[in-house]
Coordinates of C-alpha atoms and ligand atoms in Angstrom, one line a residue:
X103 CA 63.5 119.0 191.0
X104 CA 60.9 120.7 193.2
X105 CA 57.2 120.4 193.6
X106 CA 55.0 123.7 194.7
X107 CA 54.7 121.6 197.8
X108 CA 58.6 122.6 198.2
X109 CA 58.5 125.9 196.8
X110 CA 55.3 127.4 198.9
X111 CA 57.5 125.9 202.0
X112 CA 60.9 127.9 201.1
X113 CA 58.3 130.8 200.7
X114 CA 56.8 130.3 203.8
X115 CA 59.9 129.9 205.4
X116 CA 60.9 133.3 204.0
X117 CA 64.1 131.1 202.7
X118 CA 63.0 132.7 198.6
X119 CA 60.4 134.7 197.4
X120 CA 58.5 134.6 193.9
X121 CA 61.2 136.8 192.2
X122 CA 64.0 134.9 193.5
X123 CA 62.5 132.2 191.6
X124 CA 61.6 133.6 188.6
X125 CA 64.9 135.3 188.5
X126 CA 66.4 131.9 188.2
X127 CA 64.2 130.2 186.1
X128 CA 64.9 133.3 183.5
X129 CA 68.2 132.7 183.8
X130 CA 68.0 129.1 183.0
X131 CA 66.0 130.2 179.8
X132 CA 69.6 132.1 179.1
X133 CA 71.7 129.7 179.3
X134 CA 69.1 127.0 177.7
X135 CA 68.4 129.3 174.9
X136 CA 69.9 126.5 171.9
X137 CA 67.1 124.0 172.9
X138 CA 64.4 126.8 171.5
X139 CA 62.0 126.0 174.1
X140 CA 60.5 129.9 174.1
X141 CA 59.5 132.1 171.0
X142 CA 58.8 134.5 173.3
X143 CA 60.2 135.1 177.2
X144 CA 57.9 137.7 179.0
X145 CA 60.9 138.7 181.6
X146 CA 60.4 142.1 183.0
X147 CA 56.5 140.8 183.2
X148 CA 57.2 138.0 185.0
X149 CA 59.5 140.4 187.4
X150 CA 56.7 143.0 187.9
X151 CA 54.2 140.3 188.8
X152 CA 56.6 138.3 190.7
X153 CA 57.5 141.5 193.0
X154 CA 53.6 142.5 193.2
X155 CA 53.1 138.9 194.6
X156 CA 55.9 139.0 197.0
X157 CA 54.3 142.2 198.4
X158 CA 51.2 140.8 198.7
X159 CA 52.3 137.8 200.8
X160 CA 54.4 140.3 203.3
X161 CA 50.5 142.1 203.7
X162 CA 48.3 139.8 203.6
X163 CA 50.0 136.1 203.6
X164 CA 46.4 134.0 204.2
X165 CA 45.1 135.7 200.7
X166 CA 47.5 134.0 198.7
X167 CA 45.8 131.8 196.0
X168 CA 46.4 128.1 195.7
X169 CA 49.0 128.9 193.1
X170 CA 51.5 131.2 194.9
X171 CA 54.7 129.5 193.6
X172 CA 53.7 128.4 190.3
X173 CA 55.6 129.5 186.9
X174 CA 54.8 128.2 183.8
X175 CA 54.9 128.5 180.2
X176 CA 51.8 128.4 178.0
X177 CA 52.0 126.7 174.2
X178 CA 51.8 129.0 171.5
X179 CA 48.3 128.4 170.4
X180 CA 46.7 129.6 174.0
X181 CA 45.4 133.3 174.0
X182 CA 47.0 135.3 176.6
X183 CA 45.4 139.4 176.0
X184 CA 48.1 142.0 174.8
X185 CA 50.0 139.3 173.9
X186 CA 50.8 137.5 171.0
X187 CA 49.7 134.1 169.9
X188 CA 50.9 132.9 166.1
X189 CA 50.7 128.9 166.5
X190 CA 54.0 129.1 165.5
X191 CA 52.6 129.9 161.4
X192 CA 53.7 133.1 159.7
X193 CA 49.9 133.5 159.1
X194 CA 49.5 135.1 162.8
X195 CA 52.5 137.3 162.8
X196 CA 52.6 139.5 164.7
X197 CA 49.0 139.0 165.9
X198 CA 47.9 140.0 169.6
X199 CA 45.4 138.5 171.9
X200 CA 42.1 140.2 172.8
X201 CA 41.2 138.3 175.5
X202 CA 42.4 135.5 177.3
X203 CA 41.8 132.1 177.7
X204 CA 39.7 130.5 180.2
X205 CA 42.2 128.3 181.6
X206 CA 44.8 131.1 181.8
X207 CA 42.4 133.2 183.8
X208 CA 41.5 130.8 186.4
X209 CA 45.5 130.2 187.1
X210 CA 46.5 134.1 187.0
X211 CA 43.7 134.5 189.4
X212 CA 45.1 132.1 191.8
X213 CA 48.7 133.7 191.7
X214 CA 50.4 131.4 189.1
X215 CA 52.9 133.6 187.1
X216 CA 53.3 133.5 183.2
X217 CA 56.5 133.1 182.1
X218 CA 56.7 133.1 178.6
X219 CA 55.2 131.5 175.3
X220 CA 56.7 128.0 173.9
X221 CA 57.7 126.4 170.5
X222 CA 55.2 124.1 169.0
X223 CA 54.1 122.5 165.8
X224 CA 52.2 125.3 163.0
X225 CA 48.8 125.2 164.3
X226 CA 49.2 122.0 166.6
X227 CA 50.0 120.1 163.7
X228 CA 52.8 117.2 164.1
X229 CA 54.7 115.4 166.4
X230 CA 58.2 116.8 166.4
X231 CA 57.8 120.4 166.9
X232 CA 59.8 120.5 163.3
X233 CA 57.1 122.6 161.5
X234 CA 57.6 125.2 163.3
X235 CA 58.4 128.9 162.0
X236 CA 60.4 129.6 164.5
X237 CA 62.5 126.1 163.6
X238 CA 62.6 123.0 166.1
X239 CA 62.9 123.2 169.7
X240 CA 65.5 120.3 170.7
X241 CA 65.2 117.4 173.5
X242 CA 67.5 118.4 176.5
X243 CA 67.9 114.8 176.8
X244 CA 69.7 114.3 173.6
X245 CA 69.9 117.6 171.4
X246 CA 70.2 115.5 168.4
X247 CA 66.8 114.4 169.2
X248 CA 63.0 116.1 168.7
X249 CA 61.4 116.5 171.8
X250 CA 58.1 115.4 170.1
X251 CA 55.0 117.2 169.3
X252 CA 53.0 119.4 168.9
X253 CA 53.5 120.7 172.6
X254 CA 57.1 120.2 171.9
X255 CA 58.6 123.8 173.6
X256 CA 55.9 123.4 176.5
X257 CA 58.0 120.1 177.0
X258 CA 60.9 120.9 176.8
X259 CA 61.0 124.1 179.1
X260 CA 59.5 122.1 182.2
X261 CA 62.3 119.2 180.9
X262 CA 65.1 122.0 181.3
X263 CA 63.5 123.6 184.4
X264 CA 62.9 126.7 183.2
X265 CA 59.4 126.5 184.7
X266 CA 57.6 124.0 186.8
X267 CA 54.9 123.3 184.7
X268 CA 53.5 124.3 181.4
X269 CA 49.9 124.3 179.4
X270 CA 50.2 122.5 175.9
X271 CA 47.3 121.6 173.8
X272 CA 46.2 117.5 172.8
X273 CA 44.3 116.4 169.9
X274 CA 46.2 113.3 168.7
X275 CA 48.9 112.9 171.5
X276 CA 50.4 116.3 171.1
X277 CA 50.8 116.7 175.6
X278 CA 51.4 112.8 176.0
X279 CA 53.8 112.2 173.5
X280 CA 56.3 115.3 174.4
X281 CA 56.4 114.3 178.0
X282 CA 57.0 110.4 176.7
X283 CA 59.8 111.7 174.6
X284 CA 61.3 114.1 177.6
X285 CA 60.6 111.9 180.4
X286 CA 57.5 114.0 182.0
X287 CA 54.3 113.6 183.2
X288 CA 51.8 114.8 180.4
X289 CA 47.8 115.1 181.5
X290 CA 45.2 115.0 178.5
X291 CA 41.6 115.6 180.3
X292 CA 38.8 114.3 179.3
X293 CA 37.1 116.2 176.7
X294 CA 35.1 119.6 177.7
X295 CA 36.6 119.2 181.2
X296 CA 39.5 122.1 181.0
X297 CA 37.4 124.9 178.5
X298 CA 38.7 125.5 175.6
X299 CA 37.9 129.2 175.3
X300 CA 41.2 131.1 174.0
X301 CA 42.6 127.9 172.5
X302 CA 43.5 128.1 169.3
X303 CA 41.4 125.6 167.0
X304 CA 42.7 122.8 164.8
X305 CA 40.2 119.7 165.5
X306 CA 37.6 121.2 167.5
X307 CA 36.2 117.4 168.6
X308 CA 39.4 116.3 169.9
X309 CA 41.4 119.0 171.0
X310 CA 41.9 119.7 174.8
X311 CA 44.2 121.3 177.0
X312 CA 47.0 119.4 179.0
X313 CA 49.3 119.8 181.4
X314 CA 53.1 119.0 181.7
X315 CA 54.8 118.9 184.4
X316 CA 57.2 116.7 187.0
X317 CA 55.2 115.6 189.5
X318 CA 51.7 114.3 189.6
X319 CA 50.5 116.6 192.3
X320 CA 51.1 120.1 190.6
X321 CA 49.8 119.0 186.9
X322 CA 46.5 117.6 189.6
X323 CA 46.5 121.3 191.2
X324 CA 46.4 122.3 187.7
X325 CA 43.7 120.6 186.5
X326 CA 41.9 121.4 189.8
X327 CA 42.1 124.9 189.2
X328 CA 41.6 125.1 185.3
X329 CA 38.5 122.3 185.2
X330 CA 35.0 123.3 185.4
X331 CA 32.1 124.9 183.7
X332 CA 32.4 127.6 180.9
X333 CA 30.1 129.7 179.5
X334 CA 32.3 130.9 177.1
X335 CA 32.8 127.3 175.6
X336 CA 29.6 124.9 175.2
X337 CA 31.7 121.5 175.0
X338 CA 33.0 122.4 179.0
X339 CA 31.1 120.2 180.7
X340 CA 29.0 121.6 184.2
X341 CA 30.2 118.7 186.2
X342 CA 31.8 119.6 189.7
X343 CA 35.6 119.6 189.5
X344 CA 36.8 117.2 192.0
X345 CA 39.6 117.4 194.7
X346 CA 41.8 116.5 192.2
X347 CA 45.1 117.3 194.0
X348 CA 44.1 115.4 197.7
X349 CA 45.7 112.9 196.0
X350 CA 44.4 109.9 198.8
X351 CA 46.6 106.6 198.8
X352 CA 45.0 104.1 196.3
X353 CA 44.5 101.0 198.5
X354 CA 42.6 99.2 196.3
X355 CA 43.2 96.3 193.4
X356 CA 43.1 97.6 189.9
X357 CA 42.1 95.9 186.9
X358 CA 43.5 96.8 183.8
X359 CA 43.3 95.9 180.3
X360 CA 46.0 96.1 177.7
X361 CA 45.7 94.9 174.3
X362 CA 47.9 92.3 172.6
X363 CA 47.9 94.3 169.2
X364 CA 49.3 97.3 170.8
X365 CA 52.1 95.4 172.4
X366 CA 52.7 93.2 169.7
X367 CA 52.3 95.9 166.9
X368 CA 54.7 95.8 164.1
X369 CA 56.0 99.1 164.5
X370 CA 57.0 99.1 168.5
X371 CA 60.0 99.1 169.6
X372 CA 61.5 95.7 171.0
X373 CA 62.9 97.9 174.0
X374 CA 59.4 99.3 174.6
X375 CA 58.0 96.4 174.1
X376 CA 60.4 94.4 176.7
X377 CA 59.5 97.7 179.7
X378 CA 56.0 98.1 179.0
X379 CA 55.8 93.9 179.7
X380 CA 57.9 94.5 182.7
X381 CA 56.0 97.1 184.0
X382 CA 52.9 94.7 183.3
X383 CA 54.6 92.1 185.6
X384 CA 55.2 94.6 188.3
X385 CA 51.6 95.7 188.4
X386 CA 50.7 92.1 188.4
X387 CA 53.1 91.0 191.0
X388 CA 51.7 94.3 193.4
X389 CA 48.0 92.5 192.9
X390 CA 46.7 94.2 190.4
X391 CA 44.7 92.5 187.6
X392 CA 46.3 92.9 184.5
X393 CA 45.1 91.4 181.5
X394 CA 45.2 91.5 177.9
X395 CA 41.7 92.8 176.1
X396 CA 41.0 92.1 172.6
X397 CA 40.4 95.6 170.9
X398 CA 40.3 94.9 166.8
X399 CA 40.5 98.5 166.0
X400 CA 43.9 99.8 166.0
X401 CA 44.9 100.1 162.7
X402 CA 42.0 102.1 162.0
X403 CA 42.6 104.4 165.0
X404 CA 45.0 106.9 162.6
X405 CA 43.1 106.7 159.3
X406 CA 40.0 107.8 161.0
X407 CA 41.5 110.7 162.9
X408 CA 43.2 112.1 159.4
X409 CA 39.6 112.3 157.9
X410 CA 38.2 113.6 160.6
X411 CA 40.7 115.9 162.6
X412 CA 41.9 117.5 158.4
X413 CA 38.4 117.8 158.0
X414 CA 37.6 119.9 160.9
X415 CA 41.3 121.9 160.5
X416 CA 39.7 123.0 156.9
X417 CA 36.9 124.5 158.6
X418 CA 38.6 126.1 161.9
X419 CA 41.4 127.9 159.6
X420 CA 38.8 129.3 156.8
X421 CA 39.0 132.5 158.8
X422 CA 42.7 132.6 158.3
X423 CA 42.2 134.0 155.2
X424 CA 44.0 137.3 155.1
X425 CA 41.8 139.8 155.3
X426 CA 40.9 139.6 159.0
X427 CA 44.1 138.0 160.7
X428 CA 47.7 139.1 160.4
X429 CA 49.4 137.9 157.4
X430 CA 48.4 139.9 154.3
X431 CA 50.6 139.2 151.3
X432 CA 50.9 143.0 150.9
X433 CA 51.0 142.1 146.5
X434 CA 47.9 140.9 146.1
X435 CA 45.6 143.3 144.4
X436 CA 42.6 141.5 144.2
X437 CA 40.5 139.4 146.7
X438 CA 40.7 136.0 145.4
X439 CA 45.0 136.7 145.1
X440 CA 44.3 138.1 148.7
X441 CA 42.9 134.6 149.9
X442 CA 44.9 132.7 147.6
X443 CA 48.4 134.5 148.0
X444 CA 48.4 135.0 151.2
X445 CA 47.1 131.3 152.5
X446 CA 50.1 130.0 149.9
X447 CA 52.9 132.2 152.2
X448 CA 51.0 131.7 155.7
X449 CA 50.8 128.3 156.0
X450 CA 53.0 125.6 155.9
X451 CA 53.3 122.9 153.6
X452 CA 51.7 120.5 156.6
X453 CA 49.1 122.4 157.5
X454 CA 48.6 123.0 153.7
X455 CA 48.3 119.4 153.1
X456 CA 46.2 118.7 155.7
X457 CA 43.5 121.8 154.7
X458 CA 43.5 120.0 151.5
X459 CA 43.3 116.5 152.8
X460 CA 39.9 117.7 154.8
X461 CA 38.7 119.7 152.2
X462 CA 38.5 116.7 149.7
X463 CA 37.2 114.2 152.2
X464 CA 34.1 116.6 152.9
X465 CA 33.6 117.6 149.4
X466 CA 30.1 116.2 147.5
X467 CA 31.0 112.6 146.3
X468 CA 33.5 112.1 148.8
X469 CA 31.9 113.1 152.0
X470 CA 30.2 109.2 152.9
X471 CA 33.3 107.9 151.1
X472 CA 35.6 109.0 154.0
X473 CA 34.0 111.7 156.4
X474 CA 31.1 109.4 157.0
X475 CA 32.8 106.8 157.1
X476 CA 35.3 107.9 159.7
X477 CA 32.4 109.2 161.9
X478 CA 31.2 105.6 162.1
X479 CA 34.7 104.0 162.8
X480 CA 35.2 106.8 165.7
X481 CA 31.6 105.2 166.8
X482 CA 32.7 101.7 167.1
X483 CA 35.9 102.6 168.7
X484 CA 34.0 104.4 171.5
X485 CA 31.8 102.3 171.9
X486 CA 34.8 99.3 172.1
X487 CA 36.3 101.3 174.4
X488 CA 33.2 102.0 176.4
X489 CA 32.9 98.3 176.9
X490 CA 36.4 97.8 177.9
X491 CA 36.2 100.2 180.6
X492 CA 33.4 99.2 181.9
X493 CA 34.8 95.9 183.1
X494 CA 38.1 98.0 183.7
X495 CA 39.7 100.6 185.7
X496 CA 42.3 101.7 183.1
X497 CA 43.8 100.6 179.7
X498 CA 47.4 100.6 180.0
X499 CA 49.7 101.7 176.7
X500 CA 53.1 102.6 175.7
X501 CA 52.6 106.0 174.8
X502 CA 54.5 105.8 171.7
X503 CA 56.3 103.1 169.7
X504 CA 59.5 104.4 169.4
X505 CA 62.0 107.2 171.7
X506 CA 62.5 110.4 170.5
X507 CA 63.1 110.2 166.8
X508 CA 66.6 112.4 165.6
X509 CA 65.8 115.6 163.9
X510 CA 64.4 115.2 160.6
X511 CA 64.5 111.6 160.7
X512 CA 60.3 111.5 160.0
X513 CA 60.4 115.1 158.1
X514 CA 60.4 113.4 154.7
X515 CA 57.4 110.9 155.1
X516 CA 54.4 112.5 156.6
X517 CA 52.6 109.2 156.8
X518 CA 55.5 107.3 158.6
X519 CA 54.8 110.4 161.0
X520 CA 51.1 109.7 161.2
X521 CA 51.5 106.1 162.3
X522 CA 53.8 107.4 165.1
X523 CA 50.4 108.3 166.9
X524 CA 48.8 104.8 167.3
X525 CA 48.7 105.0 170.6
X526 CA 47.8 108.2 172.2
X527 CA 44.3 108.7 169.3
X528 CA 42.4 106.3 170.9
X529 CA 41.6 109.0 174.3
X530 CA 40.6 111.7 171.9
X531 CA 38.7 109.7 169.3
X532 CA 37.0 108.7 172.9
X533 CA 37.2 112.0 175.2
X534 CA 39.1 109.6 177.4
X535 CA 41.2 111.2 180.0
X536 CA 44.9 109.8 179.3
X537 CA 48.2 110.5 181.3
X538 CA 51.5 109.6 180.2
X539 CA 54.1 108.7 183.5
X540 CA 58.0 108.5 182.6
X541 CA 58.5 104.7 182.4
X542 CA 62.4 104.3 182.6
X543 CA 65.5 104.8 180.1
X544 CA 65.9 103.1 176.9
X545 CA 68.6 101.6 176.0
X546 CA 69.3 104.1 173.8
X547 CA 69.6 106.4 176.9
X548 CA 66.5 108.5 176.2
X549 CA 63.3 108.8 178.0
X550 CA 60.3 106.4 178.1
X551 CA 56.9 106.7 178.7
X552 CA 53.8 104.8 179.4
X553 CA 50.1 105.7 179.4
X554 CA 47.2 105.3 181.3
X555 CA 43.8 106.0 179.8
X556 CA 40.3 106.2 181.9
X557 CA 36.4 106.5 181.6
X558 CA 35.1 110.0 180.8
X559 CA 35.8 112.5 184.2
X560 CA 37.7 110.2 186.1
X561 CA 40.2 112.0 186.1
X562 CA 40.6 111.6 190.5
X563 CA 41.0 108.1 189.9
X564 CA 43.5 108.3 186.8
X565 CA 45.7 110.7 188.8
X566 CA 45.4 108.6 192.3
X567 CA 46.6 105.6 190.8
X568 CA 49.1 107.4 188.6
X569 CA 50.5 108.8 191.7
X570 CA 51.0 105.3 193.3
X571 CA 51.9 103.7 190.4
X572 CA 55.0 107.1 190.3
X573 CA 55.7 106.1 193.4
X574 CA 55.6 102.0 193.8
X575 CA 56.0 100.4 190.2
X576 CA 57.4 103.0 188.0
X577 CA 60.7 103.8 190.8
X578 CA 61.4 100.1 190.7
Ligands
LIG120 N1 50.7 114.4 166.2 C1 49.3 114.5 166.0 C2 49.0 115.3 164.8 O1 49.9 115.7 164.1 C3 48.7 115.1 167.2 C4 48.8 116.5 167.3 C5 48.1 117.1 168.5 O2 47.7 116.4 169.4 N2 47.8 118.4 168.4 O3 47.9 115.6 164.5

């Protein structure tokens, strides 16, 4: 494993150069190809760019962005122009970017190279990467396992280095819970920090790009280069972008709250249960003040985010409708069988349901029923949360209650699915910042992960003590 520390050394050193590395990366996409990471590899690309950088660097080596080095994969729901971008549903077939997104343009123009496009769940939608069109993409772990969801391929090819890092998306957990389930380091920003111009939408409140990777300080340079002001996106927020990457030693005491409900929560795993405790003890033994927080609102954390993240999915794919995207069920003769025919064949049966699901709870009757409702519970639990950090420097979480599930172990029950979530919700329901950091190994022999969550835009702090916690709690 190699940071861009390493890798902008050896080029330095003249010891590689960017298509030596891409070269081998491409051919660790060859001989990774069963794990379905990539629905699409952009080779000769990634060659023509990586030979156009190397040039550059013989001419001109002090004009190198902060990026020389860098190869990633971006999630199928990011637009990339000339490119395609389906969110792995038949509805976008064969559809190609216009434009690109804001955070892909801010990396190419600091010398990162694109490698290719990854696996994910239909329109962000799951946590398995099993509703997929182009089928699952498998844990390298364990290929009997998922590798979680929705930025399940984005996981999985930084998991099999076939890239260093890769951009996912997160609106429930969908960065955090993929890098729990294959042992990475997964970054959800606070909300409006990264834009979210050129991402494709399914819950326009929540969603946010995130960043997997291996080591802290390349998903920080990340972030450092992707964050900032948009004018293309009104949500990105006009604070300055910190040095996120400096990465200074954290020499101070924490405090940190964890809440007895989420450690003691029916559905948790005893093995999880017994680490995340453990790691509590660590932090406490190190100093830190760690204490239990009373936060009455868990169970409520994943009805609320089904009301409200359906109901703003119903909205965002309207426009998939088959008259101005892709998919056109070429039968229909009218326009009603245009909408209806083609929607039926586009979509999956989960992104189906959960149209539906948000259609009904925003329809007249129902609306204060459940949509108003939900608003209101999202209220408290911000404002819960609010409190808690207020007091405190981080809430620590597992990031999920179980490992890696097996492949189509949660298929069949889309609620039992749903639950899964409890913990990663509460940062988007919140625009919290979160981070998940590889905890250990089960006892199953998979991956673990635990999560840290911060106030709004502290991300410098999240990421400082993330780092020492990498380094001094987490190795132990
Ligand atoms: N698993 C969650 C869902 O299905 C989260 C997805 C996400 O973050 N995109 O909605």
């Amino acid at each position: 494993m190699q940071t861009l520390h390493q890798i902008q050394a050896d080029l330095n050193r003249g010891t590689t150069t960017m298509l030596a590395i891409v070269e081998e990366y491409l051919a660790r996409i060859e001989s990774s190809k069963k794990l379905n990471a990539y629905v699409e590899v952009y080779a000769e690309e990634a060659c023509q760019r990586a030979i156009e950088l190397d040039k550059k660097y013989g001419e001109h080596p002090d004009k190198m962005g902060k990026l020389f080095g860098v190869v990633l994969s971006i999630k199928d729901v990011l637009c990339y122009a000339g490119h395609e971008v389906t969110a792995a549903s038949k509805i976008l077939e064969g559809f190609k970017s216009l434009y690109t997104a804001t955070a892909i343009e801010r990396l190419l123009a600091e010398d990162a190279i694109i490698i290719g496009r990854t696996n994910c769940d239909q329109f962000a939608m799951g946590s398995t990467n099993e509703n997929s069109v182009y089928g699952p993409s498998l844990n390298a772990a364990d290929i009997t396992k998922v590798p979680g969801g929705s930025s399940g391929g984005s996981a999985v090819s930084v998991q099999a280095d076939t890239c260093l890092v890769s951009l996912g998306s997160d609106t429930g957990g969908s960065v955090r819970q993929p890098a729990a389930f294959c042992g990475l380091i997964g970054l959800k920003p606070t909300y409006g920090r990264i834009s979210r111009y050129g991402l494709l939408a399914y819950a326009s409140s929540f969603d946010q790009i995130g960043i997997l990777g291996k080591n802290i300080e390349d998903v920080a340079l990340l972030l450092e280069v992707m964050a900032g002001e948009d004018k293309m996106d009104s949500t990105s927020s006009s604070r300055a972008v910190e040095k996120y990457a400096s990465l200074p030693e954290y020499t101070k005491k924490a405090r940190i709250a964890y809440f007895d409900t989420a450690i003691n929560h029916a559905s948790i795993d005893a093995d999880i249960r017994r680490q995340t405790l453990d790691c509590i003890a660590r932090l406490k033994a190190a100093g830190h003040t760690v204490e239990a927080v009373d936060f009455p609102y868990l169970d409520y954390i994943i009805p609320a985010y089904y009301v409200l993240t359906t109901a703003e999915a119903s909205s965002n794919l309207s426009r998939y409708d088959g008259i101005r995207y892709a998919y056109r069920d070429p039968e229909a003769k009218t326009l009603q069988e245009t909408y209806e025919k083609s929607r039926t064949e586009g979509f999956s049966k989960e992104v189906k349901r959960r149209i539906m699901l948000g259609t009904f709870v925003l329809s007249a009757g129902y609306y204060d029923a459940y949509y108003a409702k939900a608003q209101k519970v999202r209220r408290l639990i911000q404002e819960k949360t609010l409190e808690i950090l207020s007091r405190h420097d981080f809430i620590l979480m597992p990031t999920s209650p179980s490992p890696a599930f097996g492949l189509g172990e949660k298929t069949k029950d889309p609620v039992e699915m749903y639950l899964a979530d409890i913990y990663t919700v509460q940062a988007n329901m919140t625009g919290m910042p979160a981070i998940n950091l590889p905890l250990g190994t089960h006892e199953s022999g998979l991956p673990l992960g635990i999560q840290l969550m911060a106030n709004k835009f502290e991300e410098a702090s999240l990421l400082t003590f993330s780092n020492y916690m990498y380094k001094n709690i987490l190795s132990k």
